[in-house]
C-alpha positions as semicolon CSV with decimal commas, in nm:
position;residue;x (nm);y (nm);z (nm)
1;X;0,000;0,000;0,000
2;X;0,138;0,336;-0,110
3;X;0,240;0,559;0,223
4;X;0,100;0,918;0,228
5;X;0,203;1,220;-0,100
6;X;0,427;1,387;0,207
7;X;0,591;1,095;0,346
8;X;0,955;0,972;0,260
9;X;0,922;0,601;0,065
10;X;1,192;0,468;0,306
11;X;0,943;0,580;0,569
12;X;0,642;0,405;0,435
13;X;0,824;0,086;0,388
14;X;0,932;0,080;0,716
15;X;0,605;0,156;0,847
16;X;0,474;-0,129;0,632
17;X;0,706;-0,366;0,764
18;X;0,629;-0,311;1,131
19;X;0,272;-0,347;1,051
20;X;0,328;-0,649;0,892
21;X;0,577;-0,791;1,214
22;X;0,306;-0,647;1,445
23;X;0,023;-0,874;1,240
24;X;0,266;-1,190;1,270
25;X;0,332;-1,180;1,611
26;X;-0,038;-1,134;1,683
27;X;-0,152;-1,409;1,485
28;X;0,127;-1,638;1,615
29;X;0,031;-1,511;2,004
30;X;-0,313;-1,653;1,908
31;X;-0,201;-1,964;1,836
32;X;0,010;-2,024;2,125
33;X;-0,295;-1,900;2,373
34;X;-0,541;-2,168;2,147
35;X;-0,237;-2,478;2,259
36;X;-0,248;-2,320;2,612
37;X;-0,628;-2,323;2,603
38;X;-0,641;-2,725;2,459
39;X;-0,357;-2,877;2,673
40;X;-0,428;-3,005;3,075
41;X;-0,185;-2,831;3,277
42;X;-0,207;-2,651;3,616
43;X;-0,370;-2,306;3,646
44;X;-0,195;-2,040;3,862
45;X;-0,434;-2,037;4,135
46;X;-0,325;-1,840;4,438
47;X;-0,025;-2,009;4,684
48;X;-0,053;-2,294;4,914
49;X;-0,334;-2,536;4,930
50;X;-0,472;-2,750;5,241
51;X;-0,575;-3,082;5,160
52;X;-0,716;-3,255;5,399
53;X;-0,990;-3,553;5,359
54;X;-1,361;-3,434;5,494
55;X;-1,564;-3,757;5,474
56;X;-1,948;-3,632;5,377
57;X;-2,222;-3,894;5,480
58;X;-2,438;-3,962;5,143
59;X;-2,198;-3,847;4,902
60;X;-2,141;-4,045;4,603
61;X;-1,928;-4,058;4,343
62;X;-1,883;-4,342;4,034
63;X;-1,547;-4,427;3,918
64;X;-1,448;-4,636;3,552
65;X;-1,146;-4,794;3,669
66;X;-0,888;-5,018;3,416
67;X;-0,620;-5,236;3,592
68;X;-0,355;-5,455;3,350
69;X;-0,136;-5,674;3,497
70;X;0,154;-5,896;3,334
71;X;0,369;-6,114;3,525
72;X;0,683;-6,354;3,477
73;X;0,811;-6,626;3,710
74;X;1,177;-6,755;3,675
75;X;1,310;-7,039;3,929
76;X;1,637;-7,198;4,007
77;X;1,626;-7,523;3,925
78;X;1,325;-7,423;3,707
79;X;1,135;-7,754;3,771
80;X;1,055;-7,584;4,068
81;X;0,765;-7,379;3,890
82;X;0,607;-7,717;3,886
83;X;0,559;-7,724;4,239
84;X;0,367;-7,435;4,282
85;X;0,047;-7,324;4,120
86;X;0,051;-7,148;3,783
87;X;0,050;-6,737;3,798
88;X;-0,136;-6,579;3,562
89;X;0,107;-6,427;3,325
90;X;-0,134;-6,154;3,224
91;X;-0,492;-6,042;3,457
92;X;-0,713;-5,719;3,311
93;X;-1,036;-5,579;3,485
94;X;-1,266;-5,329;3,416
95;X;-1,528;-5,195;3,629
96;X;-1,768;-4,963;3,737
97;X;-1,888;-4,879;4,119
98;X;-2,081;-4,624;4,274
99;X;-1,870;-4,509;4,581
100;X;-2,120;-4,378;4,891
101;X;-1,953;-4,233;5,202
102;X;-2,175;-4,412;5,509
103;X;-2,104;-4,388;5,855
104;X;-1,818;-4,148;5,954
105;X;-1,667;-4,251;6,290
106;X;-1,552;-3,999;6,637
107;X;-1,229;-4,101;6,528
108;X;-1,231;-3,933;6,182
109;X;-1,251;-4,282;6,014
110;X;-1,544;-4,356;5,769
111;X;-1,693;-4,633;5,636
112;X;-1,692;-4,629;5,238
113;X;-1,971;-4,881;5,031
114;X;-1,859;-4,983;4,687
115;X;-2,143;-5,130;4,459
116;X;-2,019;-5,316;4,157
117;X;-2,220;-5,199;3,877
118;X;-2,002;-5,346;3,631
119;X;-1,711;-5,589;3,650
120;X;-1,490;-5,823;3,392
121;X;-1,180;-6,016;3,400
122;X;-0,975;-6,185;3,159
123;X;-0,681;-6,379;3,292
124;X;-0,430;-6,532;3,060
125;X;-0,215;-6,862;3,178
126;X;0,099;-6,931;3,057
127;X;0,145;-7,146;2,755
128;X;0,254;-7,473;2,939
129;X;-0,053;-7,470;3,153
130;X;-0,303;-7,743;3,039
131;X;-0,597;-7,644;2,842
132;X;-0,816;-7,798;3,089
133;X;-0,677;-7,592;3,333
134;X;-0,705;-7,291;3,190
135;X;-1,053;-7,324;3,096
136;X;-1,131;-7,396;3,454
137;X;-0,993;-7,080;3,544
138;X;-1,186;-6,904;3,255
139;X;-1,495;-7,041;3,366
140;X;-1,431;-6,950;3,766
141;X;-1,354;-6,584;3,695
142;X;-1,665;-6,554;3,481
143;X;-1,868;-6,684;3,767
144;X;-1,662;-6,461;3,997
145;X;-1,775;-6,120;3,766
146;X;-2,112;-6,243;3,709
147;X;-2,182;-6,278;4,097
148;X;-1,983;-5,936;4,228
149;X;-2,198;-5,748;3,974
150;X;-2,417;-5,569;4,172
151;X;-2,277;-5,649;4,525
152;X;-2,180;-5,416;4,746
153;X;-1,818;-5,436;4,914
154;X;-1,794;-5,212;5,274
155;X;-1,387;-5,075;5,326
156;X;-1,330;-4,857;5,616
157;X;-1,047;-4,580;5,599
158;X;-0,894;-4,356;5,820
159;X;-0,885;-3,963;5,819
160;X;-0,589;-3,982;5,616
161;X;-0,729;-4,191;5,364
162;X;-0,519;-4,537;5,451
163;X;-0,724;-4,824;5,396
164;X;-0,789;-5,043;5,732
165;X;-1,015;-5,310;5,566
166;X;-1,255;-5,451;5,358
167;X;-1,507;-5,691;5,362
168;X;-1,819;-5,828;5,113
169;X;-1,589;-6,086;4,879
170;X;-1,433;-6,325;5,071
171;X;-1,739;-6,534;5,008
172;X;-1,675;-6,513;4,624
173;X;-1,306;-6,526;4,651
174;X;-1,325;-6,855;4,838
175;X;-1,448;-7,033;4,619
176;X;-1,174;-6,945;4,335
177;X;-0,857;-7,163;4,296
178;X;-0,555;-7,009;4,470
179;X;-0,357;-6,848;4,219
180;X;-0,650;-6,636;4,068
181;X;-0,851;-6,569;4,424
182;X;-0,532;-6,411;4,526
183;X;-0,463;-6,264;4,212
184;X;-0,816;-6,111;4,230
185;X;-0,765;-6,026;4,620
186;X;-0,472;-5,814;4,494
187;X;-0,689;-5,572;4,205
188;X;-0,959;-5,502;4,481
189;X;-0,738;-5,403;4,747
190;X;-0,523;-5,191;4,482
191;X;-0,815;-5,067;4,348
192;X;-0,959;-4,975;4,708
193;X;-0,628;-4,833;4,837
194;X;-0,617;-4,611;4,536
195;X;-0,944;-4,485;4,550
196;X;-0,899;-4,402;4,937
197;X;-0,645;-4,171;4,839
198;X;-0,326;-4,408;5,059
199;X;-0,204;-4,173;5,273
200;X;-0,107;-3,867;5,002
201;X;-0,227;-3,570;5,248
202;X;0,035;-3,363;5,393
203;X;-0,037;-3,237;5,786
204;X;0,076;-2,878;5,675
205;X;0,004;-2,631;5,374
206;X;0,178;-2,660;5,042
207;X;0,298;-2,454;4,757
208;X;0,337;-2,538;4,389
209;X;0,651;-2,782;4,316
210;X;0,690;-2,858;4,715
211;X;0,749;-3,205;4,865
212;X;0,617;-3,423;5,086
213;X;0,731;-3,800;5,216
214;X;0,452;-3,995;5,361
215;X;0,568;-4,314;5,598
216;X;0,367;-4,638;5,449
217;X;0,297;-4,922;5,705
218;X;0,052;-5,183;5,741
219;X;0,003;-5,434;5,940
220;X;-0,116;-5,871;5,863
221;X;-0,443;-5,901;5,869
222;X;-0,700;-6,222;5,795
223;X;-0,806;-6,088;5,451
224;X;-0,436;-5,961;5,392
225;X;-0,179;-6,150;5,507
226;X;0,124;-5,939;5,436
227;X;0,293;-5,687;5,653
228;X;0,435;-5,370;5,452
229;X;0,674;-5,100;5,502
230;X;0,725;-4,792;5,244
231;X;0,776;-4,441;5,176
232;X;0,549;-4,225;4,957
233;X;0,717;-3,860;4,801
234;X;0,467;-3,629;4,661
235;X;0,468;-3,321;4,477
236;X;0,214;-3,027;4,456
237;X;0,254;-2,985;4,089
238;X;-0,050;-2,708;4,089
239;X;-0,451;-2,630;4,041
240;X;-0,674;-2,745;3,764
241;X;-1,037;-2,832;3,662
242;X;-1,140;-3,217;3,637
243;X;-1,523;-3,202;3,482
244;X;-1,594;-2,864;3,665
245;X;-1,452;-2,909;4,016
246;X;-1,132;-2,754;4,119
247;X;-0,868;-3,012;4,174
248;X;-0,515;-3,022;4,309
249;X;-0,243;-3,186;4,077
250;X;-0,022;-3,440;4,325
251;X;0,239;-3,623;4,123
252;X;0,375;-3,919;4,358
253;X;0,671;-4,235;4,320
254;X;0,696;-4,448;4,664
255;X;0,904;-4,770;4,746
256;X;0,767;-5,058;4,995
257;X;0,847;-5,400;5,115
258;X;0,586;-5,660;5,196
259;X;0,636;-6,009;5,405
260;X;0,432;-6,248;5,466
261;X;0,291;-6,354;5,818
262;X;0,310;-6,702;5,802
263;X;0,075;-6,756;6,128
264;X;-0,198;-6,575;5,868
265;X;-0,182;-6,739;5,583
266;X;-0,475;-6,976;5,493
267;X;-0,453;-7,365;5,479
268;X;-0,495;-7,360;5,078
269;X;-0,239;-7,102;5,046
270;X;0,066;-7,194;4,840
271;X;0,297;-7,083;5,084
272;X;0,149;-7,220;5,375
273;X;0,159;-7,543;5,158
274;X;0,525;-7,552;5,124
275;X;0,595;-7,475;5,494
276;X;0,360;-7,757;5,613
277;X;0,555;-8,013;5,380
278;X;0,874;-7,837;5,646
279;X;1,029;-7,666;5,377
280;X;1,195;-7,319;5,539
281;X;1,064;-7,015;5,312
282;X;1,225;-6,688;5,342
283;X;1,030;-6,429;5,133
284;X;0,991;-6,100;5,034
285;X;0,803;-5,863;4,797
286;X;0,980;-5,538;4,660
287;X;0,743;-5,285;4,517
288;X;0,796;-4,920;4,368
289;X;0,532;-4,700;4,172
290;X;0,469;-4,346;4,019
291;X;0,182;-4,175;3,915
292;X;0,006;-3,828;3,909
293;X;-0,364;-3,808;4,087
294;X;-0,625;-3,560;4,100
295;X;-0,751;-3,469;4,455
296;X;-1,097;-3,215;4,533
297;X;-0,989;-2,926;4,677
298;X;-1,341;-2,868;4,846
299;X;-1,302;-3,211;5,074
300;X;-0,992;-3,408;4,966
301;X;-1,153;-3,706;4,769
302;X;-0,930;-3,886;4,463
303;X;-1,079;-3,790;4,110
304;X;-0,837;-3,953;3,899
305;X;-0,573;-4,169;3,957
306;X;-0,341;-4,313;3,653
307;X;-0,062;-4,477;3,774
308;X;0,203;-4,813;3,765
309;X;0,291;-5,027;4,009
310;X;0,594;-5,254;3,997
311;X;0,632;-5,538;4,199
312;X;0,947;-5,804;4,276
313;X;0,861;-6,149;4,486
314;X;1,224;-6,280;4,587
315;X;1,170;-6,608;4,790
316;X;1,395;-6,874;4,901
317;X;1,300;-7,221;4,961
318;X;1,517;-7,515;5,166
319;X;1,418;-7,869;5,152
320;X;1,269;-8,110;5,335
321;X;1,255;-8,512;5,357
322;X;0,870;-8,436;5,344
323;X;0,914;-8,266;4,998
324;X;1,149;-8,390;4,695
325;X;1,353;-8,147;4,550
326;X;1,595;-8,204;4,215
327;X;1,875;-8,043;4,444
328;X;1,959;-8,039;4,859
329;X;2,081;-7,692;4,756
330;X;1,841;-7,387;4,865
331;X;1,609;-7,295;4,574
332;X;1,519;-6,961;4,440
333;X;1,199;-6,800;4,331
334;X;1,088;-6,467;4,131
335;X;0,814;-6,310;4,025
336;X;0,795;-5,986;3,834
337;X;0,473;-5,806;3,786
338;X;0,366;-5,450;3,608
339;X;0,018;-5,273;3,699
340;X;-0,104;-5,057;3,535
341;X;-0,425;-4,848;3,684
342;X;-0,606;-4,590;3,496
343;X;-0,922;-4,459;3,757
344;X;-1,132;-4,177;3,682
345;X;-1,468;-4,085;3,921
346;X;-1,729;-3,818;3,822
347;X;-2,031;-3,708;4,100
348;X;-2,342;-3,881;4,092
């Protein structure tokens, strides 16, 4: 466009160029507020944040939740894997539950009810399992999905969101063969402890990017016969919006160690099967995880929860003249297992 009859050409053009510049970085400021505006990240709400778990008798909330696991067993002589019972080398679930807060306790704990409204389960056996076996335990973890559906399973946590216990499926799990009953055990207590929150709150204020380490311990129980010791490190990452509430952004990794009580463990219970035959068992499970969870800021209760969860069974076995071993040698054991858990809750 020509510049004005009174102004200099080298004037015009210059004027023309910074129009032009001014145009380019406008349109290119545009697009890089319509990537902000499409991308999840935190928003720069104010400074610290409290959260703190408020339990609300009658509130309810439904959660789609995927768990994946894969596992791999290696032995030493390997004909010991014969002894035992096979582990699923790969277990999936997917389910839906309505989540109502019940009875909150003086002591700050609550009691949480979790109907199934949907559940399935495919578990995959290795290879050298018999066919017959594994369509036995095909046809037991259909029966297992089909009679959860629609039951309602009763965990209690504390006030920091630990959970104490559950009940509501040891019926069902009793009647599953060992391997997949505790292999089942294991996705509704991970799903449960997940859901509870397991122990992210800090007891003080935090800012964006601070830290927090959270002591894990639990103690043997009946349902759960292990004993663990951890430690969880979290991280404020910042605010957001999870389908229209605001929500805290906690990024987390922990470590724990789990052993087995020996006095706990059930009759049927592979373990307890070796140790009656005399053989000496010394066994533990090394776990680590990281994830990144969503957290109300109005009462503290989990909105989303993706995360993966490694686990390490080291166990070492001695013989006995009650049990025939291809070596007097002590005998290793190993399991490996991946989880991976992909939760996500909306209100009711």
């Amino acid at each position: 466009m020509p510049g004005r009859p009174d102004e200099h050409p080298e004037k015009a053009a210059a004027s023309r160029r910074q129009l032009r510049s001014r145009r380019r970085a406008g349109g290119a400021g545009l697009v890089l507020l319509l990537a902000f505006a499409s991308a999840p990240q935190a928003l720069g709400w104010g400074g610290k944040i409290r959260l703190v778990r408020k339990y609300r008798p009658g509130q309810e909330m439904v959660y789609e939740t995927e768990t994946r696991t894969t596992a791999t067993v290696q032995s030493n002589p390997p004909t010991l894997k014969a002894l035992l019972p096979p582990v699923p080398s790969a277990l999936t679930s997917r389910h839906r539950n309505t989540v109502r807060v019940g009875t909150v306790h003086p002591d700050g704990s609550a009691d949480i009810e979790n109907r199934f409204e949907e559940f399935e389960v495919q578990s995959e056996l290795p290879a050298s399992v018999p066919e017959e076996f594994r369509n036995d335990a095909r046809d037991a973890a259909q029966e297992f999905t089909r009679r959860l559906k629609g039951r309602t399973l009763t965990a209690r946590y504390d006030r920091a969101g630990r959970l104490m216990d559950f009940g509501g499926a040891e019926e069902l799990l009793g009647e599953l063969e060992a391997p997949l009953r505790d292999s089942l055990r294991e996705v509704l207590k991970l799903f449960l402890d997940q859901m509870g929150g397991n122990a992210l709150y800090p007891d003080h204020g935090v800012k964006p990017g601070e830290e927090w380490k959270q002591k894990l311990s639990e103690a043997a129980s009946e349902s759960y016969p292990y004993s663990m010791e951890g430690e969880s490190t979290l991280r404020y990452v910042g605010k957001t919006r999870y389908r229209g509430v605001k929500a805290a952004i906690i990024d987390f990794r922990f470590t724990n160690t789990l052993r087995p009580e020996a006095r706990m463990l059930r009759d049927e219970d592979p373990l307890a099967d070796l140790e009656s035959q005399g053989m000496g068992i010394e066994m533990q499970v090394e776990g680590r995880g990281e994830g990144r969870i969503l957290v109300a800021l109005d009462d503290g209760r989990v909105l989303q929860n993706h995360s993966t969860i490694r686990q390490t069974l080291n166990a070492l076995l001695k013989g006995s003249p009650n049990l025939s071993l291809p070596t007097t040698e002590p005998v290793s054991l190993q399991v490996n297992s991946e989880t991976r858990l992909e939760m996500d809750g909306s209100g009711k």
